[in-house]
mmCIF file of C-alpha atoms and ligand atoms in Angstrom:
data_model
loop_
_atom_site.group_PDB
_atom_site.id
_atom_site.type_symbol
_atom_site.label_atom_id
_atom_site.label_comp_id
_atom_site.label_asym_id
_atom_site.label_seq_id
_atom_site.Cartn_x
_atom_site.Cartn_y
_atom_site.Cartn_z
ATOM 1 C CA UNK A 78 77.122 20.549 95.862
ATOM 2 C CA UNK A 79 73.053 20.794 95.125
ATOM 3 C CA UNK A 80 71.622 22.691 97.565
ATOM 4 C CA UNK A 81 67.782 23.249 98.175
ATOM 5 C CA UNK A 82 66.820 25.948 101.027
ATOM 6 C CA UNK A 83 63.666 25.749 102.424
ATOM 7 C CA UNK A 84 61.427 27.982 104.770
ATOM 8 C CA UNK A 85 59.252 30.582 104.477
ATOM 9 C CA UNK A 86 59.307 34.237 102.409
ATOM 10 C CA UNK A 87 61.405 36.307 104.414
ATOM 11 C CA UNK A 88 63.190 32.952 106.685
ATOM 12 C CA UNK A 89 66.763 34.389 104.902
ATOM 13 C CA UNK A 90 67.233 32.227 101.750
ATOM 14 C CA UNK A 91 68.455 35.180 99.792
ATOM 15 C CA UNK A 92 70.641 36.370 102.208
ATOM 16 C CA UNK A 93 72.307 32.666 102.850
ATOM 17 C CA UNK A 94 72.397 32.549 99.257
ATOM 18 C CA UNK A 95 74.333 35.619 98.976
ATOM 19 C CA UNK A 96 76.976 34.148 101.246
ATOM 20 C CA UNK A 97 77.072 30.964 99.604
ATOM 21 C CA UNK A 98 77.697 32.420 96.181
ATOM 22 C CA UNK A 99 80.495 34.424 97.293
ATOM 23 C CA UNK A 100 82.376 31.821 98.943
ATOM 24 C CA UNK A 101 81.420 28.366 97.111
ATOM 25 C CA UNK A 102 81.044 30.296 93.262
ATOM 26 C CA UNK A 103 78.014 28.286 92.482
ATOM 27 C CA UNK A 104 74.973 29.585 90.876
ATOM 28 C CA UNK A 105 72.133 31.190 92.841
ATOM 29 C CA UNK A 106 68.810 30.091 91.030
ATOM 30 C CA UNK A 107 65.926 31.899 92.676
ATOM 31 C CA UNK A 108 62.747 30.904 90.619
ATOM 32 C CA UNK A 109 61.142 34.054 91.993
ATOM 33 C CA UNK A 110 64.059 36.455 90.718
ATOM 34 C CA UNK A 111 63.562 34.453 87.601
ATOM 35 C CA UNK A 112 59.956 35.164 87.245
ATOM 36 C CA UNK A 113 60.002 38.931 88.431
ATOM 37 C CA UNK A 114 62.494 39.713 85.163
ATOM 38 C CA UNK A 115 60.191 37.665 83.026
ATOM 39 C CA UNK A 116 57.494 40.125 84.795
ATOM 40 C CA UNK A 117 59.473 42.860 83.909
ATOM 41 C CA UNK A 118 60.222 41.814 80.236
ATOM 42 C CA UNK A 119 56.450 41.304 79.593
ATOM 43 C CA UNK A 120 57.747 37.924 78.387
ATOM 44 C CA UNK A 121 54.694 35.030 77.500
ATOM 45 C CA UNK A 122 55.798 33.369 81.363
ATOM 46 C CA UNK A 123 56.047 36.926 82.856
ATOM 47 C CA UNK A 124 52.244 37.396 81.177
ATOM 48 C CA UNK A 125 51.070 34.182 82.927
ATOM 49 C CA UNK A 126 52.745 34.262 86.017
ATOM 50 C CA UNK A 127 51.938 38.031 87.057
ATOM 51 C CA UNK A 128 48.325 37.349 88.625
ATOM 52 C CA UNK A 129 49.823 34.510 90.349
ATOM 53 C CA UNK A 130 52.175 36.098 91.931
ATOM 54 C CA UNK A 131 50.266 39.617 92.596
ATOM 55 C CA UNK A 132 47.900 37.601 94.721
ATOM 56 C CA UNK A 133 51.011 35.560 96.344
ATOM 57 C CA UNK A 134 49.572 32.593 94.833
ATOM 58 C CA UNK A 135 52.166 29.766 93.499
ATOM 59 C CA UNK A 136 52.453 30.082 89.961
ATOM 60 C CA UNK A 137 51.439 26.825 88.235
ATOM 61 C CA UNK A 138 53.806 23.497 88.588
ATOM 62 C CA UNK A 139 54.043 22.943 85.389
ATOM 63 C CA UNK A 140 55.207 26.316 84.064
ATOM 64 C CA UNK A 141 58.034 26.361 86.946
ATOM 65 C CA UNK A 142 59.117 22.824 86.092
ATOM 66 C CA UNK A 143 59.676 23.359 83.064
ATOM 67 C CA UNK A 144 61.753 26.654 83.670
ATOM 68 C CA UNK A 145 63.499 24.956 86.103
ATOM 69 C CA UNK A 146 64.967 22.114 83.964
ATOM 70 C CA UNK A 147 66.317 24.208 81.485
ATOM 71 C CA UNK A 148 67.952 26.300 83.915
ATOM 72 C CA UNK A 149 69.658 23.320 85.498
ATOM 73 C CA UNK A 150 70.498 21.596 82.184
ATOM 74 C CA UNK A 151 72.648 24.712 81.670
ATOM 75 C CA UNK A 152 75.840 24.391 81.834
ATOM 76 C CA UNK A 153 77.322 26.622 85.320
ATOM 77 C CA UNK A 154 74.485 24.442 87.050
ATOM 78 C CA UNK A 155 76.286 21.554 86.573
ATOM 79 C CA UNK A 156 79.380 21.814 88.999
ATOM 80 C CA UNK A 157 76.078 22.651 91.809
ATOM 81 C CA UNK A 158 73.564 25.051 92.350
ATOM 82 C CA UNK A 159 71.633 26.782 95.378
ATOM 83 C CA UNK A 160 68.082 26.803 94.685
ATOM 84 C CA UNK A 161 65.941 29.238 96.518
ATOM 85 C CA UNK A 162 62.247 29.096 95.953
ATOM 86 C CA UNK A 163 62.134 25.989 94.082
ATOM 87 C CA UNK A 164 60.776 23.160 94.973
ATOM 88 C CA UNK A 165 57.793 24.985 96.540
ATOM 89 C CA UNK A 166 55.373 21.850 96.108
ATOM 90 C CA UNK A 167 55.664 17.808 96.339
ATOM 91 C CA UNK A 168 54.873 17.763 92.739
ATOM 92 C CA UNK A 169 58.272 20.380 91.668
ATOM 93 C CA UNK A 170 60.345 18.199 94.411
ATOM 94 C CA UNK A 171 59.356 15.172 92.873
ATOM 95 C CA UNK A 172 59.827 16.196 89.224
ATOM 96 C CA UNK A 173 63.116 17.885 90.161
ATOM 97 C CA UNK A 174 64.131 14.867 91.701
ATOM 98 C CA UNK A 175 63.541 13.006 87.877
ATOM 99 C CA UNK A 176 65.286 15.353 85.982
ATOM 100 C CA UNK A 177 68.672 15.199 87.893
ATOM 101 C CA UNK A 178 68.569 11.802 88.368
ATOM 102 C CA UNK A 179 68.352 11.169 84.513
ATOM 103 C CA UNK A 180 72.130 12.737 84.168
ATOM 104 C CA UNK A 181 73.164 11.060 87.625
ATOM 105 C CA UNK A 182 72.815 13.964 89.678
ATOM 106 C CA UNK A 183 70.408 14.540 93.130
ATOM 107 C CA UNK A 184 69.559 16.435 95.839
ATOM 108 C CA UNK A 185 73.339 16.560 98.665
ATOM 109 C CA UNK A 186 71.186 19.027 101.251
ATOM 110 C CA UNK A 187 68.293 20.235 101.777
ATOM 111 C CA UNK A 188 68.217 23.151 104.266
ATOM 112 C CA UNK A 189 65.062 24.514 106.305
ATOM 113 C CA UNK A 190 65.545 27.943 107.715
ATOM 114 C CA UNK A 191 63.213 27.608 110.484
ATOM 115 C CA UNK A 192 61.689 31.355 111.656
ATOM 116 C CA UNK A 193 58.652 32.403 113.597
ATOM 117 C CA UNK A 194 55.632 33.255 111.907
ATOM 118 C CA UNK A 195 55.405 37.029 114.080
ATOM 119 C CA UNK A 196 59.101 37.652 113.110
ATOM 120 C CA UNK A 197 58.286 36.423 109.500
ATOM 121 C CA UNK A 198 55.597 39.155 109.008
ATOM 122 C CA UNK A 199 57.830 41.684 110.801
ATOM 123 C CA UNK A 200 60.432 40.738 108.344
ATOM 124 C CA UNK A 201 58.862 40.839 105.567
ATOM 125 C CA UNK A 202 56.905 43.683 105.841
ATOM 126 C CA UNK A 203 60.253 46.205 106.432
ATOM 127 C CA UNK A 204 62.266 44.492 103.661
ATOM 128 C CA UNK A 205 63.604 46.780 100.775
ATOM 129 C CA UNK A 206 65.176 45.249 97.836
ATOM 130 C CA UNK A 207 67.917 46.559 95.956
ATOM 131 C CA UNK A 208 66.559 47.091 92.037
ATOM 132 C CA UNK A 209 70.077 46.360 91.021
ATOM 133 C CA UNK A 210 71.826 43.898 93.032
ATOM 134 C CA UNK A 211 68.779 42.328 94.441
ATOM 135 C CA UNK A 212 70.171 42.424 97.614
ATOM 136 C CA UNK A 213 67.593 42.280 100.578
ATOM 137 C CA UNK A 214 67.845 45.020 103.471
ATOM 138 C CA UNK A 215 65.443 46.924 105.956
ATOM 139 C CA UNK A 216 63.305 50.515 105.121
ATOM 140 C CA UNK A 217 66.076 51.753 107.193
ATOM 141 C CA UNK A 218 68.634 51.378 103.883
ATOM 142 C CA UNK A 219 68.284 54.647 102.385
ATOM 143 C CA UNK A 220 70.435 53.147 99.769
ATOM 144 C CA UNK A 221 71.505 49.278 99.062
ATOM 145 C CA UNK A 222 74.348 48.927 101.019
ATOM 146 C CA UNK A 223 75.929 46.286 98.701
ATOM 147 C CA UNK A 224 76.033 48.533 95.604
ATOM 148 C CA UNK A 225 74.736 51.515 96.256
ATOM 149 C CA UNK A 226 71.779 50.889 94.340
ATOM 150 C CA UNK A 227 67.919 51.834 94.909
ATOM 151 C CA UNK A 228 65.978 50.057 97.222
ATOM 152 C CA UNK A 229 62.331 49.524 96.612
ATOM 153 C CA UNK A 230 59.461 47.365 98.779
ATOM 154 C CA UNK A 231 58.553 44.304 96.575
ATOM 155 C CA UNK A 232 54.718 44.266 95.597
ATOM 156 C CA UNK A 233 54.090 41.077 97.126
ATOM 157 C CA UNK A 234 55.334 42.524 100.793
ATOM 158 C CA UNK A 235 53.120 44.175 101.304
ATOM 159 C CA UNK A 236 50.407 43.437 103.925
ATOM 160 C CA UNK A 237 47.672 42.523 102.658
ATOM 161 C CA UNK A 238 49.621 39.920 100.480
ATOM 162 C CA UNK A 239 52.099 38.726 103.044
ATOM 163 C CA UNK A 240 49.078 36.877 104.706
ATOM 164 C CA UNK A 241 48.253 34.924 101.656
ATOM 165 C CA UNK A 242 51.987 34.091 101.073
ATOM 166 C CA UNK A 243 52.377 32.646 104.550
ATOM 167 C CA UNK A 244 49.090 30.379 103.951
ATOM 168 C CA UNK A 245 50.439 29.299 100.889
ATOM 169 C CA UNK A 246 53.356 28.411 102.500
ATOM 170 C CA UNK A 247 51.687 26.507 105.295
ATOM 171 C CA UNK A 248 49.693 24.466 103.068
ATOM 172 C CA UNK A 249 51.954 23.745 99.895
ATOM 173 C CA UNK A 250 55.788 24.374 100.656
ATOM 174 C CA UNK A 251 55.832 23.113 104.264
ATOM 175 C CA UNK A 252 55.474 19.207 103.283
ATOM 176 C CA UNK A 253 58.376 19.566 101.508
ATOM 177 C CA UNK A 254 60.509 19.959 105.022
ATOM 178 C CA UNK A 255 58.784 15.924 105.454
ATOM 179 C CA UNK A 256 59.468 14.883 101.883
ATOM 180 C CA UNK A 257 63.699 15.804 101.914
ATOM 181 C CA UNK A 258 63.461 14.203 105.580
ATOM 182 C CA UNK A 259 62.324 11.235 104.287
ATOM 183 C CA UNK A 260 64.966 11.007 101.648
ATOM 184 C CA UNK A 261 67.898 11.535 104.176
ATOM 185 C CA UNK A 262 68.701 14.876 103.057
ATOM 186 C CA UNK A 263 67.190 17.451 105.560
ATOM 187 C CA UNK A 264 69.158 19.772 108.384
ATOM 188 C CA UNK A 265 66.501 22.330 110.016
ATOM 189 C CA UNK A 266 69.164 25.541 111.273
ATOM 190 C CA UNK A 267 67.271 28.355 113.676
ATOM 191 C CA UNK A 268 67.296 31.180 111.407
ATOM 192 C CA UNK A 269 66.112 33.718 114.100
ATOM 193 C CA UNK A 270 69.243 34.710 114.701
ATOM 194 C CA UNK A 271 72.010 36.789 113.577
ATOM 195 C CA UNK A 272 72.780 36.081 110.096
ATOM 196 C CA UNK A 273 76.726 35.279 110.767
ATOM 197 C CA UNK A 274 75.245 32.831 113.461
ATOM 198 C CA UNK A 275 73.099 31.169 111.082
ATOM 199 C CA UNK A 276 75.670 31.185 107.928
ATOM 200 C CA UNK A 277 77.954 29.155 110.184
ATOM 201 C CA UNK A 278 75.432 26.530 110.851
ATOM 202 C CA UNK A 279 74.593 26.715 107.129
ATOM 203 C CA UNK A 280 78.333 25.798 105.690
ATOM 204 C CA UNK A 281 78.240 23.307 108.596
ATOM 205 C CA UNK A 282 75.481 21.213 107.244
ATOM 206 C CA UNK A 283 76.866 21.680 103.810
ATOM 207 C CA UNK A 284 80.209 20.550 104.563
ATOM 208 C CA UNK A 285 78.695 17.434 106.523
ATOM 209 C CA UNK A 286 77.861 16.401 102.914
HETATM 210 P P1 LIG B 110 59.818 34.471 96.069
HETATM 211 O O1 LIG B 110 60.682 35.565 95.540
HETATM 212 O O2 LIG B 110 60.531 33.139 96.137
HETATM 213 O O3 LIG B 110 59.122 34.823 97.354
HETATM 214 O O4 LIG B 110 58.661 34.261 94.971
HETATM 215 C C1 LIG B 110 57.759 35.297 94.641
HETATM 216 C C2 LIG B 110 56.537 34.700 93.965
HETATM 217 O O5 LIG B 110 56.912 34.011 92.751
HETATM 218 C C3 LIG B 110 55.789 33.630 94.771
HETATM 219 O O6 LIG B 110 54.891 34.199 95.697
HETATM 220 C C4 LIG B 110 55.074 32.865 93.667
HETATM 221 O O7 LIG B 110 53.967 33.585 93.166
HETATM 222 C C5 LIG B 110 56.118 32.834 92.568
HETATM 223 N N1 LIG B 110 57.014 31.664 92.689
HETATM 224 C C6 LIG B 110 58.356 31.676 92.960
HETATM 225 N N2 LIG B 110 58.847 30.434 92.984
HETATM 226 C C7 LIG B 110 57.807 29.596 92.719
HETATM 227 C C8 LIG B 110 57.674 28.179 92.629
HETATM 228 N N3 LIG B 110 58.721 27.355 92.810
HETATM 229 N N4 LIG B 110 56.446 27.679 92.345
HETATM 230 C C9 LIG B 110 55.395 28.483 92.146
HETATM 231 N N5 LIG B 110 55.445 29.823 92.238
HETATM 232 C C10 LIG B 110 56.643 30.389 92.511
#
């Protein structure tokens, strides 16, 4: 099962993901958790992708594809994966496509969470995040209800940032929603809802597989 989920910061991806993990055991591979530890670890990518990211600009395609086709060449990737945050441009879609098709693997579903733009920027702008887990609640969680953990309000939420993201989004990760419809692969779910309503639309469309 290769899954792709599309839509917008703060659409739910995580949160689906989350789900997904626990009841299908396949890996989770968020590009952006992936480049906030290299962030962390002051590794070379974490150096280069920092300013990028600070400015919720996409960091460039090539350093992502490349990232990307190590992680999936890795071995728990290769029984399926759920990527969230990847592809975010034609170019990563199209080079993502290449590298699985070279071992005989390809895209089963892509998914596009489909949210407002008001609710998105309501969204985003309450999230907390736990530092351990990663999990993703509200500034209401006075602790991470998954773990207990601390919850802290990402960098790139904030508001003067969001706006940028959501531009970004508009401009570079949107023609993506046209580019897995055109290969077949596409089911748009209403992710404005409760998030058991939209899980059960999401293991619908992946069992339709
Ligand atoms: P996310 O956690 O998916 O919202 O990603 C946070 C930030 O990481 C984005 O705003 C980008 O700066 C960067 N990023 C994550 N994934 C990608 C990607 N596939 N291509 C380019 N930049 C990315």
């Amino acid at each position: 099962m290769n899954i792709v989920l599309l839509g917008a910061p703060g659409a739910g991806k995580g949160t689906q993901s989350e789900r997904l993990v626990n009841e299908f055991g396949i890996p989770h591979i968020s590009t952006g958790d992936i480049l906030r530890a290299a962030v962390k670890e002051g590794t070379p990518l974490g150096k280069k992708a920092k300013g990028f990211m600070d400015a919720g600009e996409l960091v460039p395609d090539n350093l992502i594809i490349d990232l990307m086709k190590d992680r999936l060449s890795q071995d728990d990737a290769r029984r399926g994966f759920i990527l969230d945050g990847f592809p975010r441009t034609t170019a990563q879609a199209a080079a993502l496509d290449a590298a699985l098709s070279q071992d005989g693997r390809s895209i089963d579903c892509a998914l596009a969470i489909e949210v407002p733009a008001d609710v998105i920027v309501e969204r985003l702008s309450s999230r907390r995040v736990c530092r351990s887990c990663g999990h993703a609640g509200t500034a209401s969680d006075a602790a991470c209800p998954v773990c207990g953990g601390e919850m802290y309000q990402r960098d790139d939420d904030k508001p003067e940032t969001i706006k940028n993201r959501l531009a970004v989004y508009e401009n570079s990760t949107a023609p993506l929603i046209d580019y897995y419809s055109g290969a077949g692969v596409l089911v748009r779910v209403d992710g404005n809802r409760d998030v058991d309503q939209v899980y059960a639309d999401v293991k619908a469309a992946i069992s339709h597989d």
